[in-house]
Tab-separated table of C-alpha atoms in Angstrom:
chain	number	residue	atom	x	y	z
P	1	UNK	CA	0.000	0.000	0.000
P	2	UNK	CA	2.867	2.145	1.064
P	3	UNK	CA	4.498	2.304	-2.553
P	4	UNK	CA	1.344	2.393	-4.754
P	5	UNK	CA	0.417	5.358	-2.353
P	6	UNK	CA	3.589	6.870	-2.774
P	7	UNK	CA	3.420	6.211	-6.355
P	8	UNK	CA	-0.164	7.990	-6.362
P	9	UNK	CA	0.993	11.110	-4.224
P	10	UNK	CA	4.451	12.101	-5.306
P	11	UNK	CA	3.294	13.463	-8.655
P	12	UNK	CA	0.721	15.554	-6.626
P	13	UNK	CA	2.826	17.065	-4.209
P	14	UNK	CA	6.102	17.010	-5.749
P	15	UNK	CA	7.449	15.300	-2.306
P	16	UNK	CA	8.626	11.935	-0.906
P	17	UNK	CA	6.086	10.418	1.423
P	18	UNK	CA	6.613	8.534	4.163
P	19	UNK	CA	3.616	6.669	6.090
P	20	UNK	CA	3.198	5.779	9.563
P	21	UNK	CA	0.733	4.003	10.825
P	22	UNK	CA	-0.317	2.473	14.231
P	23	UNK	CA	-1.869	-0.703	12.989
P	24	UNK	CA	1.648	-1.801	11.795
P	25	UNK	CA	4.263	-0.037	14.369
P	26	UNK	CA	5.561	2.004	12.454
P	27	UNK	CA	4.013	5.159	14.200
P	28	UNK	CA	5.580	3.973	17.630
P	29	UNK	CA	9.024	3.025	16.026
P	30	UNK	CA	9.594	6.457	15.034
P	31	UNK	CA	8.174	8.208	17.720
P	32	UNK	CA	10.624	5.773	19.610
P	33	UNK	CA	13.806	7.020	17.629
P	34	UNK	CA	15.651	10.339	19.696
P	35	UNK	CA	18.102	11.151	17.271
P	36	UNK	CA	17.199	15.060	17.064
P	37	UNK	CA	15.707	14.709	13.354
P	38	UNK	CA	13.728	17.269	12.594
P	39	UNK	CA	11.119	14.741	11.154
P	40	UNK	CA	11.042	12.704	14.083
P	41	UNK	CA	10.518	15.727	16.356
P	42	UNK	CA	7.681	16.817	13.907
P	43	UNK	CA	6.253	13.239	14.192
P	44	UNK	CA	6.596	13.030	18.277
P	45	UNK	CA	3.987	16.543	18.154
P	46	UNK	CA	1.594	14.661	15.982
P	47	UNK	CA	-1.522	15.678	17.812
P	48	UNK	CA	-2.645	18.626	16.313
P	49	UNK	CA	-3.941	18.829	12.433
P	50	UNK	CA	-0.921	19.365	10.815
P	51	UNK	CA	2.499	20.722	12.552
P	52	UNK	CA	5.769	21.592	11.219
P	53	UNK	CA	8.741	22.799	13.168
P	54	UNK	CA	9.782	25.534	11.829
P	55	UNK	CA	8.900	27.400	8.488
P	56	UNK	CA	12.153	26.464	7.091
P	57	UNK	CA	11.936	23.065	7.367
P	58	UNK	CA	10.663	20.898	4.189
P	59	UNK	CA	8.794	18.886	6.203
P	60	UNK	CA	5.018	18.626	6.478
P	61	UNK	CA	3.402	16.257	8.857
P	62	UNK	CA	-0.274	15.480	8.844
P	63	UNK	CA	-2.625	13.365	11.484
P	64	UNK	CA	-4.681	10.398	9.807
P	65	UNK	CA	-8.070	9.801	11.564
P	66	UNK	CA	-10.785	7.496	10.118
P	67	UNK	CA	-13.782	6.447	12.188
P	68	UNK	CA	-11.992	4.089	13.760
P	69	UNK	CA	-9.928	6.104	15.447
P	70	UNK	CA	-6.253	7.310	15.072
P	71	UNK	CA	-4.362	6.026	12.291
P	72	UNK	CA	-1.341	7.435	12.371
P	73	UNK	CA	1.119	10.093	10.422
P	74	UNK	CA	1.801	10.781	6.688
P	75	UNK	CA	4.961	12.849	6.733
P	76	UNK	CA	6.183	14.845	3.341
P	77	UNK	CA	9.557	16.468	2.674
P	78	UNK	CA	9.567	18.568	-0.112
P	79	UNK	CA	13.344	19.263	-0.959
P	80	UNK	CA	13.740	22.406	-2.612
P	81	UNK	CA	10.044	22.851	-4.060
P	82	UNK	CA	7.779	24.757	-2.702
P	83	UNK	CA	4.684	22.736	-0.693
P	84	UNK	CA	1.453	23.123	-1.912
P	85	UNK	CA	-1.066	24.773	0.159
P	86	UNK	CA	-2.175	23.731	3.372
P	87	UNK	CA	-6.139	22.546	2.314
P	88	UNK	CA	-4.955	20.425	-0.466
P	89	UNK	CA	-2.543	18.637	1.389
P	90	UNK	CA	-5.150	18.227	4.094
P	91	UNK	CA	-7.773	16.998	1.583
P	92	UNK	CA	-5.207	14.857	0.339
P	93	UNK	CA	-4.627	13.599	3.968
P	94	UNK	CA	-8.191	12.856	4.383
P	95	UNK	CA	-8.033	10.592	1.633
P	96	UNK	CA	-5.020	8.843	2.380
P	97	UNK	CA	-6.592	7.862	6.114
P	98	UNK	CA	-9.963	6.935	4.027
P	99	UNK	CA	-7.669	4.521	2.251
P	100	UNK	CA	-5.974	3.039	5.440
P	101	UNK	CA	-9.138	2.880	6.835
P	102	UNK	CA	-10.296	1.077	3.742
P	103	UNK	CA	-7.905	-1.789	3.479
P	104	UNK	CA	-7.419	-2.282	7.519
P	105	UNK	CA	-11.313	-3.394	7.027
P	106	UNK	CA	-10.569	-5.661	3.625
P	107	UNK	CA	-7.818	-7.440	5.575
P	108	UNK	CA	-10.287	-8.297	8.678
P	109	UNK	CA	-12.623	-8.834	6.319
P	110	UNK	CA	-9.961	-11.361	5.079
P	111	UNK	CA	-8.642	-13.116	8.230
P	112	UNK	CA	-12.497	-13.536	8.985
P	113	UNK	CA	-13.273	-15.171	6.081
P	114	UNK	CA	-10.013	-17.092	6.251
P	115	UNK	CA	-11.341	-17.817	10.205
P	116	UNK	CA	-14.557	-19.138	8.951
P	117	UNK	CA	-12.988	-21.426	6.386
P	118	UNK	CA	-10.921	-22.705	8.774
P	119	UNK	CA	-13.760	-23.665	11.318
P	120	UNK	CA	-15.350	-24.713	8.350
P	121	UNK	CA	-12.755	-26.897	7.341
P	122	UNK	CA	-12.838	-28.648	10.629
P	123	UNK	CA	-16.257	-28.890	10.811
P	124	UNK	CA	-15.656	-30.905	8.146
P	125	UNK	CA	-12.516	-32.820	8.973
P	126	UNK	CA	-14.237	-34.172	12.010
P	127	UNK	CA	-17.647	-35.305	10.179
P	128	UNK	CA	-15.351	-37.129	7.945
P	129	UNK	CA	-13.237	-38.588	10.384
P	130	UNK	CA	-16.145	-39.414	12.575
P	131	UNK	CA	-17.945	-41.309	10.028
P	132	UNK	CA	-15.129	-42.905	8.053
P	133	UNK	CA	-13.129	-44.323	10.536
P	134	UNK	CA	-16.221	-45.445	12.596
P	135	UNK	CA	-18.051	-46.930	9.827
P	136	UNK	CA	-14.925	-49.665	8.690
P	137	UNK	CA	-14.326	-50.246	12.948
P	138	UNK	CA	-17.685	-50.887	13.390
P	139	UNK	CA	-18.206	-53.787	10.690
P	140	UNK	CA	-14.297	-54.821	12.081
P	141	UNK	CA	-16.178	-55.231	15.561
P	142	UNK	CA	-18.992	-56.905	14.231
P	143	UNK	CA	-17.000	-59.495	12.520
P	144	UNK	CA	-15.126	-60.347	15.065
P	145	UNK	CA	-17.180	-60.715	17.456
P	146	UNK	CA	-19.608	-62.735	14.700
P	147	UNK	CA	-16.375	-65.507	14.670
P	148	UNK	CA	-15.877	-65.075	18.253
P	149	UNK	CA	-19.321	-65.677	19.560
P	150	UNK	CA	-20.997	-67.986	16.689
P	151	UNK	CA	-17.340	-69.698	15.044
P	152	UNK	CA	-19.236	-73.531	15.772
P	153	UNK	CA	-22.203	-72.150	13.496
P	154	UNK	CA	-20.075	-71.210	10.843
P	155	UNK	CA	-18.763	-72.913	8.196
P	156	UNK	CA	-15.329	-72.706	6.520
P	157	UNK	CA	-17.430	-70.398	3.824
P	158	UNK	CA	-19.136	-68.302	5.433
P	159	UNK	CA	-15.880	-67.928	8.312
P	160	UNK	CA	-14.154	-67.016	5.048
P	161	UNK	CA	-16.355	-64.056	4.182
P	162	UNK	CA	-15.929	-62.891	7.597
P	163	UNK	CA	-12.339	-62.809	7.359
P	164	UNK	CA	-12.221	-61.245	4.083
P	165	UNK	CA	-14.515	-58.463	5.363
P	166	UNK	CA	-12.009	-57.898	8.075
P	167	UNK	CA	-9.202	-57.562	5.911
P	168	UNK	CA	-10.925	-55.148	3.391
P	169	UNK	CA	-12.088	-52.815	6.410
P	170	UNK	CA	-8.835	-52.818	7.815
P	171	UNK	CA	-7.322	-51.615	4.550
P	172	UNK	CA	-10.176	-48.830	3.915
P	173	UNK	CA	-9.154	-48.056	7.230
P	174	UNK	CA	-5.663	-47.743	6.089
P	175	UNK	CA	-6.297	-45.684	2.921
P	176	UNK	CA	-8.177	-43.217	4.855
P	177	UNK	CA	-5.419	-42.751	7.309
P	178	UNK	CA	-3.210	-42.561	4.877
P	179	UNK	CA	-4.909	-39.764	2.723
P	180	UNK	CA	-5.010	-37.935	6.146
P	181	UNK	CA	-1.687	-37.960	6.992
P	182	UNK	CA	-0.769	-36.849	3.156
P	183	UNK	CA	-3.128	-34.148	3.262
P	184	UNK	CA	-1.291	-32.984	6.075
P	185	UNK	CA	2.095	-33.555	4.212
P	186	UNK	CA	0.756	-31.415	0.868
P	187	UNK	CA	-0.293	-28.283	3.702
P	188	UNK	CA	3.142	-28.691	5.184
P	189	UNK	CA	4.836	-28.499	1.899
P	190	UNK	CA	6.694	-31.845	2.293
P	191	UNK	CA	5.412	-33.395	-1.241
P	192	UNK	CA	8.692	-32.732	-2.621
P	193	UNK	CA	11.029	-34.098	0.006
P	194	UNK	CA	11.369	-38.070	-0.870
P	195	UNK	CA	11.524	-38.143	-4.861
P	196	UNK	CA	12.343	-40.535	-6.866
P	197	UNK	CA	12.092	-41.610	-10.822
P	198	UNK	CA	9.517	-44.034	-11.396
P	199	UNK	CA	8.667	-45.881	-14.846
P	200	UNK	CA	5.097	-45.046	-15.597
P	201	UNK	CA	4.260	-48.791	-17.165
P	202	UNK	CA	5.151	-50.707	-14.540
P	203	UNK	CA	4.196	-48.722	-11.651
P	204	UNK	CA	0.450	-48.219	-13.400
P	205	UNK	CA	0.593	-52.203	-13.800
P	206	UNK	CA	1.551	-53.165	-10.215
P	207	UNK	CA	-1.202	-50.685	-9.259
P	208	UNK	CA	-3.901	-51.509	-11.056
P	209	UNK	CA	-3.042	-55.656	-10.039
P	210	UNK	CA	-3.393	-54.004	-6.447
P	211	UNK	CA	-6.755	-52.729	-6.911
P	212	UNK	CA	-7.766	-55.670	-9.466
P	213	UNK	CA	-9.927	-57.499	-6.409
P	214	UNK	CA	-12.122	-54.567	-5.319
P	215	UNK	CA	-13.216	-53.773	-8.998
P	216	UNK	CA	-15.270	-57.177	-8.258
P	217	UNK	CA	-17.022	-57.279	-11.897
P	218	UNK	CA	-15.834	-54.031	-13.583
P	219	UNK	CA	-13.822	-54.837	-15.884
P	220	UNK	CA	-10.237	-52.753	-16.238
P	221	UNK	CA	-8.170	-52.063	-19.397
P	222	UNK	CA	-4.865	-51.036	-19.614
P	223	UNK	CA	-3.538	-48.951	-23.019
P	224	UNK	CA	-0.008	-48.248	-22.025
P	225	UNK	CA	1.508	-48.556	-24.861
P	226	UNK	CA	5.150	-49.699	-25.162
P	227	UNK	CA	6.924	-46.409	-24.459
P	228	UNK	CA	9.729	-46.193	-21.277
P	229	UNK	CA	7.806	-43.047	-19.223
P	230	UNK	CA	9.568	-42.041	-16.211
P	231	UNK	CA	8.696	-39.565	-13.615
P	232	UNK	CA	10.230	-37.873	-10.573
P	233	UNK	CA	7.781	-37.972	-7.558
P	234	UNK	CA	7.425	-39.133	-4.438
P	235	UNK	CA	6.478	-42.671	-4.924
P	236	UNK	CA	4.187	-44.093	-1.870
P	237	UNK	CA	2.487	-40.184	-2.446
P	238	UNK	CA	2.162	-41.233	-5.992
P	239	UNK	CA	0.795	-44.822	-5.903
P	240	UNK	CA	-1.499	-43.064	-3.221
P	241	UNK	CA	-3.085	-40.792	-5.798
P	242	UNK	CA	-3.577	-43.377	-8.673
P	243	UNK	CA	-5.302	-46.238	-6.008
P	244	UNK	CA	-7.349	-42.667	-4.995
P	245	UNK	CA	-8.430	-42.262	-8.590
P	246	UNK	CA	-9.106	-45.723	-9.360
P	247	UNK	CA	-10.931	-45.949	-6.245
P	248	UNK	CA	-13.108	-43.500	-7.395
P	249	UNK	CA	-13.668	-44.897	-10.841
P	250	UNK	CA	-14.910	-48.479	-8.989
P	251	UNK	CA	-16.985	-46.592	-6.515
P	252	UNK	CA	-18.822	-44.272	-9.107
P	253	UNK	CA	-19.518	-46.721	-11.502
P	254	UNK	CA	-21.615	-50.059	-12.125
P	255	UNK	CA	-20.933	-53.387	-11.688
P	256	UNK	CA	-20.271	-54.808	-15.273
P	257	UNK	CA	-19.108	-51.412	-16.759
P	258	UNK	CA	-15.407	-50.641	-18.020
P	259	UNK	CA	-12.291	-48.629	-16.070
P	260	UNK	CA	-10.094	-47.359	-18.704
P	261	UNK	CA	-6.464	-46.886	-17.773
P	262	UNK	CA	-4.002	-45.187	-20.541
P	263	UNK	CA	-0.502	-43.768	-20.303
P	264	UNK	CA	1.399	-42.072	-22.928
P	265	UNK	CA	4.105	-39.216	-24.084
P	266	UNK	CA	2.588	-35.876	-25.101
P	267	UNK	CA	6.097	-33.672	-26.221
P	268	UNK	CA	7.523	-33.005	-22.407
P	269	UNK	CA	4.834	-34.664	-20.605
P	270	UNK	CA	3.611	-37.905	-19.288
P	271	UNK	CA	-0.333	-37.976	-19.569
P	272	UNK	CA	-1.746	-40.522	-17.761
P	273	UNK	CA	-6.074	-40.641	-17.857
P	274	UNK	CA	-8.732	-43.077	-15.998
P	275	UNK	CA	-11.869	-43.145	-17.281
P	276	UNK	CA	-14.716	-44.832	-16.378
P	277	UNK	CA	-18.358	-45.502	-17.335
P	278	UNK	CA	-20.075	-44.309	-14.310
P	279	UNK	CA	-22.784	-41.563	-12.883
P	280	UNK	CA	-20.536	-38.514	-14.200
P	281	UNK	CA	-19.738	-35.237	-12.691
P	282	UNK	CA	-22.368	-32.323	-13.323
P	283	UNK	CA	-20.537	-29.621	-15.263
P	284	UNK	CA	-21.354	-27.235	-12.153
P	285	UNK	CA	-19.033	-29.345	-9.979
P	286	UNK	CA	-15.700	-30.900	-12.511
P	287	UNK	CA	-13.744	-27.869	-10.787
P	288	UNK	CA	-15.035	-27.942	-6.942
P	289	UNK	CA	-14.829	-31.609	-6.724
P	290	UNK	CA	-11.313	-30.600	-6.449
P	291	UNK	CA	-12.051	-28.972	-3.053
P	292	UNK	CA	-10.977	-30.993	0.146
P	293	UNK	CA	-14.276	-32.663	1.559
P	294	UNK	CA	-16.411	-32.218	-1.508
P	295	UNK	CA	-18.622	-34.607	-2.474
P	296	UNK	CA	-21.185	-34.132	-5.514
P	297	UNK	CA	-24.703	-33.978	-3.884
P	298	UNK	CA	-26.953	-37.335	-5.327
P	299	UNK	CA	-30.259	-38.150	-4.862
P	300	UNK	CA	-29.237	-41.643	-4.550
P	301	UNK	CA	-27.153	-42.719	-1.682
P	302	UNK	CA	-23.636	-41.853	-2.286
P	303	UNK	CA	-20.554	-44.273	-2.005
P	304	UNK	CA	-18.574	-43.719	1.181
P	305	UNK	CA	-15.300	-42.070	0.826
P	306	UNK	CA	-13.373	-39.075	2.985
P	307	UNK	CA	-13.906	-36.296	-0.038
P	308	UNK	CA	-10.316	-36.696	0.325
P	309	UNK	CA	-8.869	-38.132	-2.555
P	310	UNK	CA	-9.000	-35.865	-5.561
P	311	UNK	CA	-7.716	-32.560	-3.311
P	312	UNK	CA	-4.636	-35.185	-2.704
P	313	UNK	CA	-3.939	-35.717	-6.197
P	314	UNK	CA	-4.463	-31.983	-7.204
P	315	UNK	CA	-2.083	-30.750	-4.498
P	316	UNK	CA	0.610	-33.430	-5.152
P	317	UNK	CA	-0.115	-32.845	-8.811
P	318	UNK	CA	0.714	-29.394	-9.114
P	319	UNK	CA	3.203	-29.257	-6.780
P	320	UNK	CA	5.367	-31.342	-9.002
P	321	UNK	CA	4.385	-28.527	-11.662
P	322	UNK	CA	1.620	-30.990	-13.351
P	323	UNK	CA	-1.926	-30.362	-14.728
P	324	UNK	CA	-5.042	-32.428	-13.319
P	325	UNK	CA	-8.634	-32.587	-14.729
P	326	UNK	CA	-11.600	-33.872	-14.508
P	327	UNK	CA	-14.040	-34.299	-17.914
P	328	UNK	CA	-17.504	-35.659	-17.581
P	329	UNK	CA	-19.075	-37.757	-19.526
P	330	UNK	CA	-16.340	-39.220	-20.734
P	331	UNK	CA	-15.660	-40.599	-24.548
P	332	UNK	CA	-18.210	-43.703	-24.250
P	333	UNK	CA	-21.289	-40.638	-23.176
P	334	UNK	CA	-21.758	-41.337	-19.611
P	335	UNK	CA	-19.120	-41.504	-17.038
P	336	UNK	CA	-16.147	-39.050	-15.745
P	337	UNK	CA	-12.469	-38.941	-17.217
P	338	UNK	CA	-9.720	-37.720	-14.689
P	339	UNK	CA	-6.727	-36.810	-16.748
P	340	UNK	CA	-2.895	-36.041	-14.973
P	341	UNK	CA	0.064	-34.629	-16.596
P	342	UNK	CA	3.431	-34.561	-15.374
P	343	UNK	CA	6.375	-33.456	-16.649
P	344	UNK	CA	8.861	-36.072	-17.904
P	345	UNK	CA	12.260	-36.880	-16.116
P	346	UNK	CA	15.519	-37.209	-17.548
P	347	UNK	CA	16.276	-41.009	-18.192
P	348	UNK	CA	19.619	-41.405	-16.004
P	349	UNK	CA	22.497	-42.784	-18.656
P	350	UNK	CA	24.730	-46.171	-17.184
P	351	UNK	CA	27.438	-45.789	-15.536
């Protein structure tokens, strides 16, 4: 504000300006300084309208009051030119303290909104932790306590389902945790700290063989063509993302559709795009669905999930200076397409 006002002024008043203002100490830092400057001495009698200490001097000092209150000083030294009269640099005074005025209310105007988010945010953050973590512990309880109590009226099938429900909790469990304590990692600015290079084909194929058994009858393709794609990210951040996004894909979509999974080279850049054939994205949401604990609003009841996921792979995205989209419907009419780019690495030659 200082130089844009200064900027603004000097022209006007052929002077430098200097302002001081309570809000930010710099009133009561030079009103602290005793060095005998005439400026400083004209800024320690700042209580009338306007003083100056002698007639000589080529200083000018005026008061800045808003309704708030006082505001502080605007001091002008003119050199050798001659100061304009006293009314016009009061006017202009006037103005000036309108201005402070004016953006000491945008920026609590700010830090309130930014306050609100906040509580927002954890409003939020606690709904979803309540909820997703008690909803997987609860059907872990159940289970358990199912074999516990009933294990002689079970058989070895049924025992099995059990079991497999317990392990498939306990990993929801684990991916929620995990996109937690990543989320936290993106705020902190850590997404950067553990990279490595990574070949795009084979990480994409271990990945989607990891999430192959919760896809139950969707059926996933792979076009990765034969290309060597590497990348330089943080790997367990990065596997996180893609299982996020195919997540998605299996929870948003019917059994019996498809899950398209493609990877190629586009000049600098690795694209890498999962589609699938599901509900879709209204066009109102593609960008907010980007927004931590956003879910799209559906009539029908909703897959759980933590509204986590696609603020991870945004964040982690562009803080390795990629792109991330979302398209909806996809090429097939119906469904959503979630497209990443990331810039290529530099293949590392042999020793």
């Amino acid at each position: 504000m200082r130089s844009a006002l200064n900027a603004s002024l000097s022209p006007l008043t052929a002077a430098t300006m200097t302002l001081l203002l309570v809000r930010d100490g710099s009133f009561a830092n030079a009103t602290a300084v005793q060095d005998g400057h005439p400026a400083m001495t004209l800024i320690k009698r700042m209580w009338g309208s306007s003083v100056s200490p002698s007639e000589e001097s080529p200083y000018t000092a005026y008061r800045l009051d808003s309704s708030e209150g006082f505001e502080g000083a605007i001091l002008f030294e003119y050199g050798s030119s001659p100061p304009p009269g006293r009314a016009f640099m009061s006017a202009l005074a006037n103005l000036v303290a309108l201005a402070v005025e004016r953006a000491s209310l945008s920026e609590s105007n700010a830090e309130v909104r930014a306050q609100t988010r906040t509580e927002e945010l954890k409003t939020a953050l606690l709904s979803s932790v309540s909820h997703d973590f008690r909803t997987p512990l609860t059907a872990i309880s159940a289970s358990a306590s199912s074999l516990i109590d009933f294990r002689e009226q079970f058989d070895a099938a049924a025992a099995a389902r059990l079991l497999r429900r317990i392990v498939d909790e306990c990993e929801r469990l684990n991916r929620y945790t995990a996109n937690l304590l990543e989320m936290s990692r993106l705020e902190a600015g850590q997404s950067l700290a553990r990279r490595q290079t990574l070949e795009i084909m084979e990480t994409l194929t271990a990945i989607i063989q990891r999430v192959r058994p919760r896809a139950g009858n969707r059926h996933i393709e792979r076009h990765l063509g034969d290309g060597h794609l590497l990348v330089s990210v943080d790997a367990a951040m990065f596997e996180l993302v893609l299982i996020n996004l195919l997540d998605n894909a299996i929870l948003y979509s019917e059994v019996g559709t498809r899950i398209t999974v493609e990877a190629c080279r586009n000049e600098n850049w690795c694209t890498i795009s999962i589609a699938d054939e599901g509900w879709g994205i209204p066009e109102a949401d593609l960008e907010r669905v980007f927004t931590r604990f956003y879910r799209v609003p559906r009539s029908e009841p909703s897959p759980r999930g933590s509204g986590l996921g696609l603020a991870i792979a945004r964040g982690f995205v562009e803080a390795l200076g990629g792109r991330i989209g979302a398209q909806s419907p996809g090429p097939s009419g119906r469904g959503t397409v979630i497209t990443i780019s990331l810039p290529l690495a530099e293949e590392t030659p042999p020793p």
